[in-house]
């Protein structure tokens, strides 16, 4: 994976990607626990702790924008073409501030409505899909996460700012929770 | 006829159970400053805050209002400034569109920063520091995870599944529906925090069984 080598970019975007993958895994495992498909309330809780430490580390950097997903992009393009452009052509004097702001609000609402519709459609279509294997059971997931968190921690440790060097400590806590999630320490009962 | 249960009533029941379990912990342990106990208490108070937020509802409406107000203000301000600067029609459109998209992309990051701060402040306030100790009970501690917490988790999961609707119970639909709906996302976060608290207590009991300090 050339995308994740330590020279590919800042730590914050890498942490953002890690956080998204972890969020998907945690949600999947939690839903499996709710529907008694794979009843285990400990594994996803510990992965959630890992995610919390990752977020603490990411909060020491500047906030980054998350990448735009497919439905949002499609909804924005649709709203721009079908709502904003006709309104700009129809309304007289659309460059004055207040009409322009009104047109923008109409476009934003249309984009939000289209996105909600697309999401609902996607949920409805996935009702009959088959649920694959749980990603939380995948041992390679833990290996990859550990390697990437370690490379982030190495970059953070070499940072010039002491504030961002403290992120390395959070990432070490994240590694602790990750190994706890993988090993499932022996518990009572 | 089963009684129709509204979500706020159910969440109130869950919060009562949580308060019961927290009181049981603070009553029966001596070392509230112990790492696992402190983490568990912090997670429990955070769960309570998240549940209170989910019970009031209106999260989607508030975020819609904020988005509307922000985009209106940004576009009106940028258009007025560009006209003052003497830009043409194309310039005004390009500048306002670019700034609108940038602001809307930055908005979730700012919101998550604010939410994290407010939740952390709430958790810091409510964590009990001085235990209201009863006589003689404290030195025994507790032998298992308090029963109300486990019951609270069961009730919370059933409330969440009922909120999701039975059409969404197949796993792939549930996996997509949980992040898409703000109320379900809050409930899932609360459930995650509650499971973390129970896990912290179990690790504490495990350490006690291994005679670790």
Coordinates of C-alpha atoms in Angstrom, one line a residue:
Chain A
X1 CA 0.0 0.0 0.0
X2 CA 1.9 3.0 -1.2
X3 CA -0.9 5.2 0.3
X4 CA 0.1 4.5 3.8
X5 CA 3.8 4.8 3.8
X6 CA 5.1 7.4 6.3
X7 CA 6.1 9.8 3.5
X8 CA 2.7 9.9 1.9
X9 CA 1.4 13.0 3.7
X10 CA 0.6 14.5 7.1
X11 CA -0.4 12.5 10.1
X12 CA -3.9 14.1 10.3
X13 CA -5.2 12.7 7.0
X14 CA -3.9 9.3 7.8
X15 CA -5.6 9.4 11.2
X16 CA -8.8 10.4 9.5
X17 CA -8.7 7.4 7.2
X18 CA -7.9 5.1 10.1
X19 CA -10.8 6.5 12.0
X20 CA -13.2 6.0 9.2
X21 CA -12.2 2.3 8.7
X22 CA -12.5 1.7 12.5
X23 CA -15.9 3.4 12.6
X24 CA -17.2 1.1 9.9
X25 CA -15.7 -2.0 11.7
X26 CA -17.2 -0.9 15.1
X27 CA -20.6 -0.2 13.6
X28 CA -20.6 -3.6 11.9
X29 CA -19.6 -5.5 15.0
X30 CA -22.2 -3.6 17.1
X31 CA -25.0 -4.4 14.7
X32 CA -23.9 -8.0 14.7
X33 CA -24.1 -8.0 18.5
X34 CA -27.6 -6.3 18.4
X35 CA -29.0 -8.8 16.0
X36 CA -27.3 -11.7 17.8
X37 CA -25.5 -12.6 14.7
X38 CA -22.2 -12.6 16.5
X39 CA -22.9 -11.9 20.1
X40 CA -19.8 -10.2 21.6
X41 CA -20.1 -7.0 23.5
X42 CA -16.4 -6.7 24.4
X43 CA -14.6 -6.6 21.1
X44 CA -16.4 -3.7 19.6
X45 CA -16.2 -1.8 22.8
X46 CA -12.4 -2.1 22.9
X47 CA -12.1 -1.1 19.2
X48 CA -14.2 1.9 20.1
X49 CA -11.7 2.8 22.8
X50 CA -9.0 2.6 20.1
X51 CA -11.0 4.9 18.0
X52 CA -11.5 7.3 20.9
X53 CA -7.7 7.5 21.4
X54 CA -7.2 8.0 17.7
X55 CA -9.6 10.9 17.8
X56 CA -7.8 12.4 20.8
X57 CA -4.6 12.2 18.8
X58 CA -6.2 13.7 15.8
X59 CA -7.6 16.6 17.9
X60 CA -4.0 17.7 18.5
X61 CA -3.6 18.5 14.8
X62 CA -5.5 21.0 12.7
X63 CA -9.0 19.8 11.9
X64 CA -9.2 18.3 8.4
X65 CA -12.0 18.0 6.0
X66 CA -13.3 14.5 5.5
X67 CA -13.4 13.2 1.9
X68 CA -16.6 13.6 0.0
X69 CA -18.5 10.4 -0.5
X70 CA -20.4 9.3 -3.6
X71 CA -24.0 10.2 -2.6
X72 CA -23.0 13.6 -1.4
X73 CA -21.2 14.4 -4.6
X74 CA -24.1 13.1 -6.7
X75 CA -26.6 15.0 -4.7
X76 CA -24.7 18.3 -4.9
X77 CA -24.3 18.0 -8.7
X78 CA -28.0 17.1 -9.2
X79 CA -29.1 20.0 -7.0
X80 CA -26.7 22.4 -8.8
X81 CA -27.9 21.4 -12.2
X82 CA -31.6 21.0 -11.5
X83 CA -32.3 23.7 -8.9
X84 CA -29.6 26.4 -8.7
X85 CA -29.0 26.8 -12.4
X86 CA -32.6 27.3 -13.5
X87 CA -33.2 29.6 -10.5
X88 CA -30.2 31.7 -11.5
X89 CA -31.6 31.9 -15.1
X90 CA -35.2 32.6 -14.1
X91 CA -34.9 35.1 -11.3
X92 CA -34.3 38.7 -12.4
X93 CA -31.1 40.2 -11.1
X94 CA -29.7 37.1 -9.4
X95 CA -26.3 38.7 -8.5
X96 CA -27.7 41.0 -5.8
X97 CA -26.8 39.5 -2.4
X98 CA -30.2 38.6 -0.9
X99 CA -31.6 36.8 -4.0
X100 CA -28.3 35.0 -4.5
X101 CA -28.3 33.9 -0.8
X102 CA -31.9 32.7 -1.3
X103 CA -30.9 30.7 -4.3
X104 CA -28.0 29.2 -2.4
X105 CA -30.2 28.1 0.4
X106 CA -32.6 26.5 -2.0
X107 CA -29.7 24.6 -3.6
X108 CA -28.4 23.4 -0.3
X109 CA -31.9 22.2 0.8
X110 CA -32.3 20.4 -2.5
X111 CA -28.9 18.8 -2.1
X112 CA -29.7 17.6 1.4
X113 CA -33.1 16.2 0.3
X114 CA -31.5 14.4 -2.6
X115 CA -28.8 12.9 -0.4
X116 CA -31.4 11.7 2.2
X117 CA -33.3 10.1 -0.6
X118 CA -30.3 8.4 -2.0
X119 CA -29.3 7.1 1.4
X120 CA -32.8 5.8 2.0
X121 CA -32.8 4.1 -1.4
X122 CA -29.4 2.5 -0.6
X123 CA -30.7 1.2 2.7
X124 CA -33.8 -0.2 1.1
X125 CA -31.8 -1.9 -1.6
X126 CA -29.4 -3.5 0.9
X127 CA -32.2 -5.2 2.8
X128 CA -32.0 -8.3 0.7
X129 CA -28.2 -8.3 0.4
X130 CA -26.2 -11.0 2.1
X131 CA -24.1 -10.1 5.1
X132 CA -20.5 -11.1 4.5
X133 CA -18.0 -12.2 7.2
X134 CA -17.4 -9.8 10.1
X135 CA -14.3 -7.6 9.5
X136 CA -13.7 -7.6 13.3
X137 CA -12.7 -11.3 13.0
X138 CA -10.1 -10.6 10.4
X139 CA -6.6 -11.0 11.8
X140 CA -5.1 -8.9 9.0
X141 CA -7.2 -6.0 10.0
X142 CA -5.4 -5.8 13.3
X143 CA -2.0 -6.3 11.7
X144 CA -2.6 -3.5 9.2
X145 CA -4.1 -1.1 11.8
X146 CA -1.1 -1.7 14.1
X147 CA 1.4 -1.1 11.4
X148 CA -0.3 2.1 10.3
X149 CA -0.8 3.5 13.9
X150 CA 2.8 2.8 14.6
X151 CA 3.9 4.7 11.5
X152 CA 1.7 7.6 12.6
X153 CA 3.2 7.5 16.1
X154 CA 6.7 7.5 14.6
X155 CA 5.8 10.6 12.6
X156 CA 4.2 12.3 15.6
X157 CA 7.3 11.5 17.8
X158 CA 9.5 13.3 15.3
X159 CA 7.4 16.4 15.1
X160 CA 8.8 19.8 16.0
X161 CA 5.9 21.0 18.1
X162 CA 5.7 19.5 21.6
X163 CA 1.9 19.7 21.4
X164 CA 1.9 17.3 18.5
X165 CA 4.5 15.1 20.0
X166 CA 2.0 14.4 22.7
X167 CA -0.1 12.6 20.1
X168 CA 2.4 9.8 20.1
X169 CA 1.3 8.9 23.7
X170 CA -2.3 8.8 22.6
X171 CA -1.4 6.5 19.8
X172 CA 0.4 4.2 22.2
X173 CA -2.8 4.0 24.2
X174 CA -4.6 3.2 21.0
X175 CA -2.1 0.4 20.3
X176 CA -2.8 -1.0 23.9
X177 CA -6.5 -1.0 23.3
X178 CA -6.0 -2.6 19.9
X179 CA -4.1 -5.5 21.3
X180 CA -6.6 -5.8 24.1
X181 CA -9.4 -6.0 21.5
X182 CA -7.4 -8.7 19.6
X183 CA -6.5 -10.9 22.5
X184 CA -9.7 -10.7 24.5
X185 CA -8.1 -10.9 27.9
X186 CA -9.4 -13.7 30.1
X187 CA -12.3 -12.4 32.1
X188 CA -14.4 -13.6 35.0
X189 CA -17.2 -16.0 34.3
Chain B
X1 CA -52.0 -5.6 23.7
X2 CA -48.5 -4.6 24.3
X3 CA -48.2 -1.1 25.5
X4 CA -46.9 1.4 23.0
X5 CA -43.6 2.7 24.2
X6 CA -42.3 6.1 23.3
X7 CA -38.6 6.5 22.9
X8 CA -38.2 9.2 25.6
X9 CA -40.0 7.1 28.2
X10 CA -37.8 4.1 27.4
X11 CA -34.6 6.2 27.6
X12 CA -35.7 7.6 30.9
X13 CA -36.0 4.1 32.2
X14 CA -32.5 3.3 30.9
X15 CA -31.1 6.4 32.6
X16 CA -32.7 5.5 35.9
X17 CA -31.1 2.1 35.7
X18 CA -27.7 3.8 34.9
X19 CA -28.0 6.1 37.9
X20 CA -28.8 3.1 40.0
X21 CA -25.7 1.2 38.8
X22 CA -23.5 4.3 39.3
X23 CA -24.8 4.7 42.8
X24 CA -24.1 1.1 43.5
X25 CA -20.5 1.5 42.3
X26 CA -19.8 4.6 44.3
X27 CA -21.4 3.2 47.4
X28 CA -19.5 -0.1 47.4
X29 CA -16.0 0.7 46.4
X30 CA -13.3 2.4 48.4
X31 CA -11.0 3.5 45.7
X32 CA -12.9 5.8 43.3
X33 CA -9.5 7.0 42.0
X34 CA -8.6 3.6 40.8
X35 CA -8.1 3.7 37.0
X36 CA -10.7 1.3 35.9
X37 CA -13.4 2.5 38.3
X38 CA -12.7 6.1 37.3
X39 CA -12.9 5.2 33.6
X40 CA -16.2 3.3 34.1
X41 CA -17.7 6.2 36.0
X42 CA -16.7 8.7 33.4
X43 CA -18.1 6.5 30.6
X44 CA -21.4 6.1 32.5
X45 CA -21.9 9.8 33.0
X46 CA -21.1 10.3 29.3
X47 CA -23.6 7.7 28.4
X48 CA -26.2 9.6 30.5
X49 CA -25.4 12.8 28.7
X50 CA -25.6 11.2 25.2
X51 CA -29.0 9.6 26.2
X52 CA -30.3 12.9 27.4
X53 CA -29.4 14.4 24.1
X54 CA -31.0 11.6 22.1
X55 CA -34.2 11.8 24.2
X56 CA -34.7 15.5 23.5
X57 CA -34.5 14.9 19.8
X58 CA -34.3 17.7 17.2
X59 CA -30.7 17.0 16.3
X60 CA -31.5 16.8 12.6
X61 CA -33.6 19.9 12.7
X62 CA -30.9 21.9 14.5
X63 CA -28.2 20.9 12.1
X64 CA -30.5 21.8 9.2
X65 CA -31.1 25.2 10.7
X66 CA -27.4 25.8 11.3
X67 CA -26.5 24.8 7.8
X68 CA -29.2 27.1 6.3
X69 CA -28.2 30.1 8.4
X70 CA -24.5 29.6 7.7
X71 CA -24.9 29.2 3.9
X72 CA -27.3 32.2 3.8
X73 CA -24.9 34.4 5.7
X74 CA -21.8 33.3 3.8
X75 CA -23.3 33.8 0.3
X76 CA -24.9 37.1 1.2
X77 CA -21.7 38.4 2.7
X78 CA -19.5 37.2 -0.1
X79 CA -21.8 38.6 -2.8
X80 CA -22.0 42.0 -1.1
X81 CA -18.2 42.1 -0.7
X82 CA -17.6 41.1 -4.3
X83 CA -20.0 43.7 -5.6
X84 CA -18.3 46.3 -3.4
X85 CA -14.9 45.2 -4.9
X86 CA -16.4 45.7 -8.3
X87 CA -16.4 42.1 -9.6
X88 CA -18.6 41.1 -12.5
X89 CA -21.4 38.6 -12.5
X90 CA -19.1 35.6 -13.1
X91 CA -16.8 36.7 -10.3
X92 CA -19.6 37.0 -7.8
X93 CA -20.9 33.6 -8.7
X94 CA -17.5 31.9 -8.6
X95 CA -16.4 33.5 -5.3
X96 CA -19.7 32.8 -3.5
X97 CA -19.9 29.2 -4.8
X98 CA -16.4 28.4 -3.8
X99 CA -16.7 29.9 -0.3
X100 CA -20.0 28.1 0.2
X101 CA -18.6 24.7 -0.7
X102 CA -15.5 25.3 1.5
X103 CA -17.6 26.4 4.5
X104 CA -20.0 23.4 4.2
X105 CA -17.0 21.0 4.0
X106 CA -15.4 22.6 7.1
X107 CA -18.7 22.6 9.1
X108 CA -18.7 18.9 10.3
X109 CA -15.1 19.2 11.6
X110 CA -16.0 22.3 13.6
X111 CA -19.2 20.7 14.9
X112 CA -17.4 17.6 16.0
X113 CA -14.8 19.6 17.8
X114 CA -17.5 21.6 19.6
X115 CA -19.4 18.4 20.5
X116 CA -16.3 16.7 21.9
X117 CA -15.6 19.7 24.1
X118 CA -19.1 19.9 25.4
X119 CA -19.4 16.2 26.2
X120 CA -16.0 16.2 27.9
X121 CA -17.0 19.1 30.0
X122 CA -20.2 17.4 31.0
X123 CA -18.4 14.2 31.9
X124 CA -15.8 16.2 33.9
X125 CA -18.6 17.9 35.9
X126 CA -20.6 14.9 36.9
X127 CA -17.9 12.4 37.9
X128 CA -18.2 11.9 41.7
X129 CA -15.1 12.7 43.5
X130 CA -16.1 12.4 47.1
X131 CA -18.0 9.1 47.7
X132 CA -21.1 9.1 49.8
X133 CA -20.0 6.2 51.8
X134 CA -22.2 3.9 53.8
X135 CA -20.9 2.2 56.9
X136 CA -19.2 -1.2 56.6
X137 CA -20.1 -1.9 53.1
X138 CA -17.2 -0.1 51.4
X139 CA -14.4 -2.5 52.3
X140 CA -16.1 -5.4 50.6
X141 CA -16.3 -3.8 47.1
X142 CA -18.5 -5.5 44.5
X143 CA -18.1 -9.0 43.3
X144 CA -19.7 -8.7 39.9
X145 CA -20.8 -6.1 37.4
X146 CA -23.8 -4.3 39.0
X147 CA -27.0 -5.9 37.8
X148 CA -28.7 -2.6 36.8
X149 CA -26.0 -1.9 34.2
X150 CA -26.6 -5.2 32.4
X151 CA -30.3 -4.6 32.4
X152 CA -29.8 -1.1 31.2
X153 CA -27.9 -2.4 28.2
X154 CA -30.6 -4.9 27.3
X155 CA -33.3 -2.2 27.5
X156 CA -31.1 0.2 25.5
X157 CA -30.5 -2.4 22.7
X158 CA -34.2 -3.2 22.5
X159 CA -35.1 0.5 22.3
X160 CA -32.6 1.0 19.6
X161 CA -33.9 -1.9 17.5
X162 CA -37.4 -0.7 17.9
X163 CA -36.4 2.8 16.9
X164 CA -34.7 1.4 13.8
X165 CA -37.8 -0.4 12.7
X166 CA -38.2 -4.1 11.9
X167 CA -37.7 -3.6 8.2
X168 CA -34.2 -2.5 8.9
X169 CA -33.2 -5.5 11.1
X170 CA -31.3 -7.4 8.4
X171 CA -27.7 -6.7 9.0
X172 CA -26.6 -4.9 5.8
X173 CA -29.5 -2.4 6.2
X174 CA -28.9 -1.9 9.9
X175 CA -25.2 -1.2 9.2
X176 CA -26.2 1.6 6.8
X177 CA -29.1 2.9 8.8
X178 CA -27.2 3.5 12.0
X179 CA -24.8 6.2 10.8
X180 CA -27.5 7.8 8.5
X181 CA -30.0 8.6 11.2
X182 CA -28.9 11.0 14.0
X183 CA -31.1 9.5 16.7
X184 CA -29.8 6.0 15.9
X185 CA -26.3 7.2 15.8
X186 CA -26.7 8.7 19.3
X187 CA -28.2 5.6 20.6
X188 CA -25.4 3.5 19.1
X189 CA -22.8 5.8 20.7
X190 CA -24.5 5.5 24.1
X191 CA -24.5 1.7 23.8
X192 CA -20.9 1.7 22.9
X193 CA -20.0 3.8 25.9
X194 CA -22.1 1.6 28.2
X195 CA -20.3 -1.5 26.9
X196 CA -17.0 0.2 27.5
X197 CA -18.0 0.9 31.1
X198 CA -19.1 -2.7 31.7
X199 CA -15.8 -3.8 30.1
X200 CA -13.8 -1.5 32.4
X201 CA -15.6 -3.0 35.4
X202 CA -14.9 -6.5 34.2
X203 CA -11.2 -5.7 33.8
X204 CA -11.2 -4.3 37.3
X205 CA -12.7 -7.4 38.7
X206 CA -10.3 -9.5 36.7
X207 CA -7.3 -7.6 38.2
X208 CA -8.8 -8.1 41.6
X209 CA -9.0 -11.9 41.0
X210 CA -5.4 -11.9 39.9
X211 CA -4.4 -10.1 43.1
X212 CA -3.0 -7.2 41.3
X213 CA -3.0 -3.9 43.1

